[in-house]
Amino acid sequence: MQQASGRAWAIFVVGSAGFVLSMFYRVSLSVIAPHITKDLGLDPAQLSDLTASFFYTFAACQIPLGLVLDRVGIRWPMAGLSLVGAGAAAWFAGTGGHVDAITARALLGLGMSCGLMGPLSLFARWFPPRLFATITALLVAVGAMGQVLASTPLALLDQAVGWRHSYLIFAGINLIQAVAVLLVVRDDPPGWEPPAPAAENPLRGLGRLLRMPAYWGISLGTFCRFGCLMAVQGLWAGPFIIYGLSYSSVEAGNALLCLSVGYMVALPLSGRLSDQWLRSRKWVIAPSLLLFSAIFLSMVWWRPGMSLWWIYVGFTLLGMSNAPGQIMYAHIKELVPRQYTSTAMTGVNLYTMLGPAVFMQITGLIIKSEAGSLAGPGPFVPAWLFLAATMLGAGLVYLFIPDSRAEDS
């Protein structure tokens, strides 16, 4: 297969739509949290539980999902889980209490658990191997639009129709996407010779993966890089810029926008760098992890009165240095036999999804303050040093992982 077919690109569109929904649901509670809290009578701890339930269910599904995708196929699990997501979103829209809402959000995490791994498993079959990292990066760049939808657009929709009707609208979109999966997706392209299922017990195949040092090195890399990114983007960037550096909330929002733009722009560039220019996974990923560490270390010296442009440049580089992490899925895919492709990628994605919860909790313990009581950059310095050291360690470990290269066919 030398070039992608029309159906391959149609599959890309349908898969991207599902990933946009997944990214939307991950962060959609942020702008509607005040209304949900008031409507359901939640305290801050309960709101935190509500947010976390999505991620923990999502992460718990990854390894079982990989076994299913490798053994059963992709189309029907992907469509079925999308239907679960649509139903869970509708349930959440009509929820009446704390436990009910957590159950709905947990089911939503189950429904979205195939949003990235399903498309990646399809792309491994429908697109030339030499384009896999590029197409993966493009998928994530498109998926980032879900985060955009969960910000100002969702806030405006909430004002117009309320958060319940807003979720019902997205449940309807989710249902359409699930039907589109059934209509468009096929597991294998014409002429594809799928690898024969491994004769061994699938759990034994999982055991083989868990015994690979490279799997643990790549998992450590994605756990740290996405966890550190979310700890900043999803929690501490705003308080640091507003309370630590004495800038306005609008200026903090501009910095976060720079981070998102840097991330989205660098995704396809890093994929092309890996697939076609360097023809390497390791030597694109490892330097990016070390650059990520260096930027965190530089933030130790950020002070009130420094130029906003330096802050914007720093946050743009944070986003850009994180983008090559998506190539880790291509890296692990090329280090395992073809019959374990989905198991390997979902095994890595498990740690991608665990990272944000763990690093948000750890940095919260380090900073030990409510956002409103912070003053000056001092309270943030230990957290930046911790994140810098973490990414330095992850980058050094990655130097010892065997490289893989995009195939020509």
JSON list of C-alpha atoms in Angstrom, two decimals, residues 168-291:
[
{"chain": "A", "resi": 168, "resn": "LEU", "atom": "CA", "xyz": [-27.84, 16.75, 25.19]},
{"chain": "A", "resi": 169, "resn": "ILE", "atom": "CA", "xyz": [-26.67, 18.50, 22.02]},
{"chain": "A", "resi": 170, "resn": "PHE", "atom": "CA", "xyz": [-23.26, 16.83, 22.27]},
{"chain": "A", "resi": 171, "resn": "ALA", "atom": "CA", "xyz": [-24.93, 13.49, 23.04]},
{"chain": "A", "resi": 172, "resn": "GLY", "atom": "CA", "xyz": [-26.78, 13.87, 19.73]},
{"chain": "A", "resi": 173, "resn": "ILE", "atom": "CA", "xyz": [-23.53, 14.66, 17.89]},
{"chain": "A", "resi": 174, "resn": "ASN", "atom": "CA", "xyz": [-21.99, 11.64, 19.59]},
{"chain": "A", "resi": 175, "resn": "LEU", "atom": "CA", "xyz": [-24.82, 9.42, 18.34]},
{"chain": "A", "resi": 176, "resn": "ILE", "atom": "CA", "xyz": [-24.31, 10.64, 14.76]},
{"chain": "A", "resi": 177, "resn": "GLN", "atom": "CA", "xyz": [-20.59, 9.92, 15.02]},
{"chain": "A", "resi": 178, "resn": "ALA", "atom": "CA", "xyz": [-21.28, 6.36, 16.27]},
{"chain": "A", "resi": 179, "resn": "VAL", "atom": "CA", "xyz": [-23.55, 5.68, 13.28]},
{"chain": "A", "resi": 180, "resn": "ALA", "atom": "CA", "xyz": [-20.92, 7.13, 10.95]},
{"chain": "A", "resi": 181, "resn": "VAL", "atom": "CA", "xyz": [-18.39, 4.65, 12.33]},
{"chain": "A", "resi": 182, "resn": "LEU", "atom": "CA", "xyz": [-20.66, 1.76, 11.33]},
{"chain": "A", "resi": 183, "resn": "LEU", "atom": "CA", "xyz": [-21.25, 3.22, 7.86]},
{"chain": "A", "resi": 184, "resn": "VAL", "atom": "CA", "xyz": [-17.68, 4.25, 7.02]},
{"chain": "A", "resi": 185, "resn": "VAL", "atom": "CA", "xyz": [-15.22, 2.11, 8.97]},
{"chain": "A", "resi": 186, "resn": "ARG", "atom": "CA", "xyz": [-13.94, -1.26, 7.79]},
{"chain": "A", "resi": 187, "resn": "ASP", "atom": "CA", "xyz": [-11.31, -3.11, 9.75]},
{"chain": "A", "resi": 188, "resn": "ASP", "atom": "CA", "xyz": [-9.07, -3.94, 6.80]},
{"chain": "A", "resi": 189, "resn": "PRO", "atom": "CA", "xyz": [-8.33, -2.26, 3.45]},
{"chain": "A", "resi": 190, "resn": "PRO", "atom": "CA", "xyz": [-8.55, -4.29, 0.22]},
{"chain": "A", "resi": 191, "resn": "GLY", "atom": "CA", "xyz": [-5.51, -6.50, -0.16]},
{"chain": "A", "resi": 192, "resn": "TRP", "atom": "CA", "xyz": [-4.54, -6.18, 3.48]},
{"chain": "A", "resi": 193, "resn": "GLU", "atom": "CA", "xyz": [-3.26, -9.37, 5.01]},
{"chain": "A", "resi": 194, "resn": "PRO", "atom": "CA", "xyz": [-4.02, -9.07, 8.71]},
{"chain": "A", "resi": 195, "resn": "PRO", "atom": "CA", "xyz": [-1.58, -10.80, 11.02]},
{"chain": "A", "resi": 196, "resn": "ALA", "atom": "CA", "xyz": [-2.82, -14.13, 12.26]},
{"chain": "A", "resi": 197, "resn": "PRO", "atom": "CA", "xyz": [-3.97, -13.91, 15.89]},
{"chain": "A", "resi": 198, "resn": "ALA", "atom": "CA", "xyz": [-1.28, -15.11, 18.22]},
{"chain": "A", "resi": 199, "resn": "ALA", "atom": "CA", "xyz": [-1.71, -18.77, 19.06]},
{"chain": "A", "resi": 200, "resn": "GLU", "atom": "CA", "xyz": [-0.87, -18.10, 22.67]},
{"chain": "A", "resi": 201, "resn": "ASN", "atom": "CA", "xyz": [-3.27, -16.93, 25.34]},
{"chain": "A", "resi": 202, "resn": "PRO", "atom": "CA", "xyz": [-3.74, -13.14, 24.92]},
{"chain": "A", "resi": 203, "resn": "LEU", "atom": "CA", "xyz": [-2.80, -12.57, 28.55]},
{"chain": "A", "resi": 204, "resn": "ARG", "atom": "CA", "xyz": [0.49, -14.29, 27.84]},
{"chain": "A", "resi": 205, "resn": "GLY", "atom": "CA", "xyz": [1.01, -11.87, 24.99]},
{"chain": "A", "resi": 206, "resn": "LEU", "atom": "CA", "xyz": [0.32, -9.03, 27.42]},
{"chain": "A", "resi": 207, "resn": "GLY", "atom": "CA", "xyz": [2.89, -10.57, 29.71]},
{"chain": "A", "resi": 208, "resn": "ARG", "atom": "CA", "xyz": [5.44, -10.43, 26.90]},
{"chain": "A", "resi": 209, "resn": "LEU", "atom": "CA", "xyz": [4.73, -6.73, 26.51]},
{"chain": "A", "resi": 210, "resn": "LEU", "atom": "CA", "xyz": [5.12, -6.11, 30.24]},
{"chain": "A", "resi": 211, "resn": "ARG", "atom": "CA", "xyz": [8.51, -7.82, 30.17]},
{"chain": "A", "resi": 212, "resn": "MET", "atom": "CA", "xyz": [9.83, -5.40, 27.52]},
{"chain": "A", "resi": 213, "resn": "PRO", "atom": "CA", "xyz": [12.07, -2.72, 29.09]},
{"chain": "A", "resi": 214, "resn": "ALA", "atom": "CA", "xyz": [11.24, -0.47, 26.13]},
{"chain": "A", "resi": 215, "resn": "TYR", "atom": "CA", "xyz": [7.54, -0.60, 27.00]},
{"chain": "A", "resi": 216, "resn": "TRP", "atom": "CA", "xyz": [8.24, 0.68, 30.51]},
{"chain": "A", "resi": 217, "resn": "GLY", "atom": "CA", "xyz": [10.60, 3.39, 29.24]},
{"chain": "A", "resi": 218, "resn": "ILE", "atom": "CA", "xyz": [8.05, 4.66, 26.73]},
{"chain": "A", "resi": 219, "resn": "SER", "atom": "CA", "xyz": [5.26, 4.45, 29.32]},
{"chain": "A", "resi": 220, "resn": "LEU", "atom": "CA", "xyz": [7.37, 6.45, 31.77]},
{"chain": "A", "resi": 221, "resn": "GLY", "atom": "CA", "xyz": [7.97, 9.06, 29.08]},
{"chain": "A", "resi": 222, "resn": "THR", "atom": "CA", "xyz": [4.29, 9.53, 28.24]},
{"chain": "A", "resi": 223, "resn": "PHE", "atom": "CA", "xyz": [3.22, 9.37, 31.91]},
{"chain": "A", "resi": 224, "resn": "CYS", "atom": "CA", "xyz": [5.60, 12.19, 32.82]},
{"chain": "A", "resi": 225, "resn": "ARG", "atom": "CA", "xyz": [5.28, 14.41, 29.75]},
{"chain": "A", "resi": 226, "resn": "PHE", "atom": "CA", "xyz": [1.45, 14.46, 29.61]},
{"chain": "A", "resi": 227, "resn": "GLY", "atom": "CA", "xyz": [1.12, 14.54, 33.40]},
{"chain": "A", "resi": 228, "resn": "CYS", "atom": "CA", "xyz": [3.47, 17.53, 33.66]},
{"chain": "A", "resi": 229, "resn": "LEU", "atom": "CA", "xyz": [1.71, 19.30, 30.80]},
{"chain": "A", "resi": 230, "resn": "MET", "atom": "CA", "xyz": [-1.74, 18.88, 32.35]},
{"chain": "A", "resi": 231, "resn": "ALA", "atom": "CA", "xyz": [-0.48, 19.94, 35.79]},
{"chain": "A", "resi": 232, "resn": "VAL", "atom": "CA", "xyz": [0.47, 23.28, 34.20]},
{"chain": "A", "resi": 233, "resn": "GLN", "atom": "CA", "xyz": [-2.20, 23.70, 31.54]},
{"chain": "A", "resi": 234, "resn": "GLY", "atom": "CA", "xyz": [-5.06, 22.33, 33.58]},
{"chain": "A", "resi": 235, "resn": "LEU", "atom": "CA", "xyz": [-4.21, 23.60, 37.07]},
{"chain": "A", "resi": 236, "resn": "TRP", "atom": "CA", "xyz": [-1.25, 25.86, 37.88]},
{"chain": "A", "resi": 237, "resn": "ALA", "atom": "CA", "xyz": [-0.55, 28.10, 34.86]},
{"chain": "A", "resi": 238, "resn": "GLY", "atom": "CA", "xyz": [-3.36, 30.52, 35.70]},
{"chain": "A", "resi": 239, "resn": "PRO", "atom": "CA", "xyz": [-2.52, 30.94, 39.40]},
{"chain": "A", "resi": 240, "resn": "PHE", "atom": "CA", "xyz": [1.19, 31.27, 38.59]},
{"chain": "A", "resi": 241, "resn": "ILE", "atom": "CA", "xyz": [0.68, 34.05, 36.05]},
{"chain": "A", "resi": 242, "resn": "ILE", "atom": "CA", "xyz": [-2.05, 35.85, 38.03]},
{"chain": "A", "resi": 243, "resn": "TYR", "atom": "CA", "xyz": [-0.82, 35.48, 41.62]},
{"chain": "A", "resi": 244, "resn": "GLY", "atom": "CA", "xyz": [2.85, 34.66, 41.07]},
{"chain": "A", "resi": 245, "resn": "LEU", "atom": "CA", "xyz": [3.67, 37.13, 38.30]},
{"chain": "A", "resi": 246, "resn": "SER", "atom": "CA", "xyz": [0.91, 39.72, 38.93]},
{"chain": "A", "resi": 247, "resn": "TYR", "atom": "CA", "xyz": [-0.69, 39.67, 35.50]},
{"chain": "A", "resi": 248, "resn": "SER", "atom": "CA", "xyz": [-4.39, 39.65, 34.64]},
{"chain": "A", "resi": 249, "resn": "SER", "atom": "CA", "xyz": [-6.60, 36.66, 33.94]},
{"chain": "A", "resi": 250, "resn": "VAL", "atom": "CA", "xyz": [-6.81, 37.73, 30.28]},
{"chain": "A", "resi": 251, "resn": "GLU", "atom": "CA", "xyz": [-3.02, 37.70, 30.03]},
{"chain": "A", "resi": 252, "resn": "ALA", "atom": "CA", "xyz": [-3.00, 34.26, 31.67]},
{"chain": "A", "resi": 253, "resn": "GLY", "atom": "CA", "xyz": [-5.54, 33.13, 29.10]},
{"chain": "A", "resi": 254, "resn": "ASN", "atom": "CA", "xyz": [-3.32, 34.47, 26.32]},
{"chain": "A", "resi": 255, "resn": "ALA", "atom": "CA", "xyz": [-0.40, 32.44, 27.67]},
{"chain": "A", "resi": 256, "resn": "LEU", "atom": "CA", "xyz": [-2.51, 29.28, 27.70]},
{"chain": "A", "resi": 257, "resn": "LEU", "atom": "CA", "xyz": [-3.63, 30.04, 24.17]},
{"chain": "A", "resi": 258, "resn": "CYS", "atom": "CA", "xyz": [0.05, 30.27, 23.17]},
{"chain": "A", "resi": 259, "resn": "LEU", "atom": "CA", "xyz": [0.63, 26.85, 24.75]},
{"chain": "A", "resi": 260, "resn": "SER", "atom": "CA", "xyz": [-2.27, 25.32, 22.80]},
{"chain": "A", "resi": 261, "resn": "VAL", "atom": "CA", "xyz": [-1.20, 26.91, 19.52]},
{"chain": "A", "resi": 262, "resn": "GLY", "atom": "CA", "xyz": [2.39, 25.76, 19.99]},
{"chain": "A", "resi": 263, "resn": "TYR", "atom": "CA", "xyz": [1.17, 22.24, 20.69]},
{"chain": "A", "resi": 264, "resn": "MET", "atom": "CA", "xyz": [-1.15, 22.14, 17.66]},
{"chain": "A", "resi": 265, "resn": "VAL", "atom": "CA", "xyz": [1.44, 23.59, 15.25]},
{"chain": "A", "resi": 266, "resn": "ALA", "atom": "CA", "xyz": [4.23, 21.27, 16.40]},
{"chain": "A", "resi": 267, "resn": "LEU", "atom": "CA", "xyz": [2.16, 18.07, 16.18]},
{"chain": "A", "resi": 268, "resn": "PRO", "atom": "CA", "xyz": [2.24, 17.66, 12.38]},
{"chain": "A", "resi": 269, "resn": "LEU", "atom": "CA", "xyz": [5.76, 19.11, 12.17]},
{"chain": "A", "resi": 270, "resn": "SER", "atom": "CA", "xyz": [7.14, 16.60, 14.66]},
{"chain": "A", "resi": 271, "resn": "GLY", "atom": "CA", "xyz": [5.35, 13.76, 12.87]},
{"chain": "A", "resi": 272, "resn": "ARG", "atom": "CA", "xyz": [6.89, 14.76, 9.55]},
{"chain": "A", "resi": 273, "resn": "LEU", "atom": "CA", "xyz": [10.30, 15.18, 11.21]},
{"chain": "A", "resi": 274, "resn": "SER", "atom": "CA", "xyz": [10.07, 11.63, 12.55]},
{"chain": "A", "resi": 275, "resn": "ASP", "atom": "CA", "xyz": [8.54, 9.98, 9.48]},
{"chain": "A", "resi": 276, "resn": "GLN", "atom": "CA", "xyz": [10.39, 11.62, 6.61]},
{"chain": "A", "resi": 277, "resn": "TRP", "atom": "CA", "xyz": [13.33, 13.76, 7.70]},
{"chain": "A", "resi": 278, "resn": "LEU", "atom": "CA", "xyz": [15.12, 11.98, 10.55]},
{"chain": "A", "resi": 279, "resn": "ARG", "atom": "CA", "xyz": [13.35, 8.63, 10.02]},
{"chain": "A", "resi": 280, "resn": "SER", "atom": "CA", "xyz": [13.67, 8.07, 13.75]},
{"chain": "A", "resi": 281, "resn": "ARG", "atom": "CA", "xyz": [11.38, 7.97, 16.77]},
{"chain": "A", "resi": 282, "resn": "LYS", "atom": "CA", "xyz": [13.89, 8.09, 19.61]},
{"chain": "A", "resi": 283, "resn": "TRP", "atom": "CA", "xyz": [15.88, 11.09, 18.33]},
{"chain": "A", "resi": 284, "resn": "VAL", "atom": "CA", "xyz": [12.76, 13.21, 17.97]},
{"chain": "A", "resi": 285, "resn": "ILE", "atom": "CA", "xyz": [11.18, 12.26, 21.31]},
{"chain": "A", "resi": 286, "resn": "ALA", "atom": "CA", "xyz": [14.18, 12.25, 23.67]},
{"chain": "A", "resi": 287, "resn": "PRO", "atom": "CA", "xyz": [15.39, 15.81, 22.84]},
{"chain": "A", "resi": 288, "resn": "SER", "atom": "CA", "xyz": [11.82, 17.11, 23.23]},
{"chain": "A", "resi": 289, "resn": "LEU", "atom": "CA", "xyz": [11.61, 15.66, 26.76]},
{"chain": "A", "resi": 290, "resn": "LEU", "atom": "CA", "xyz": [14.91, 17.32, 27.67]},
{"chain": "A", "resi": 291, "resn": "LEU", "atom": "CA", "xyz": [13.73, 20.65, 26.20]}
]
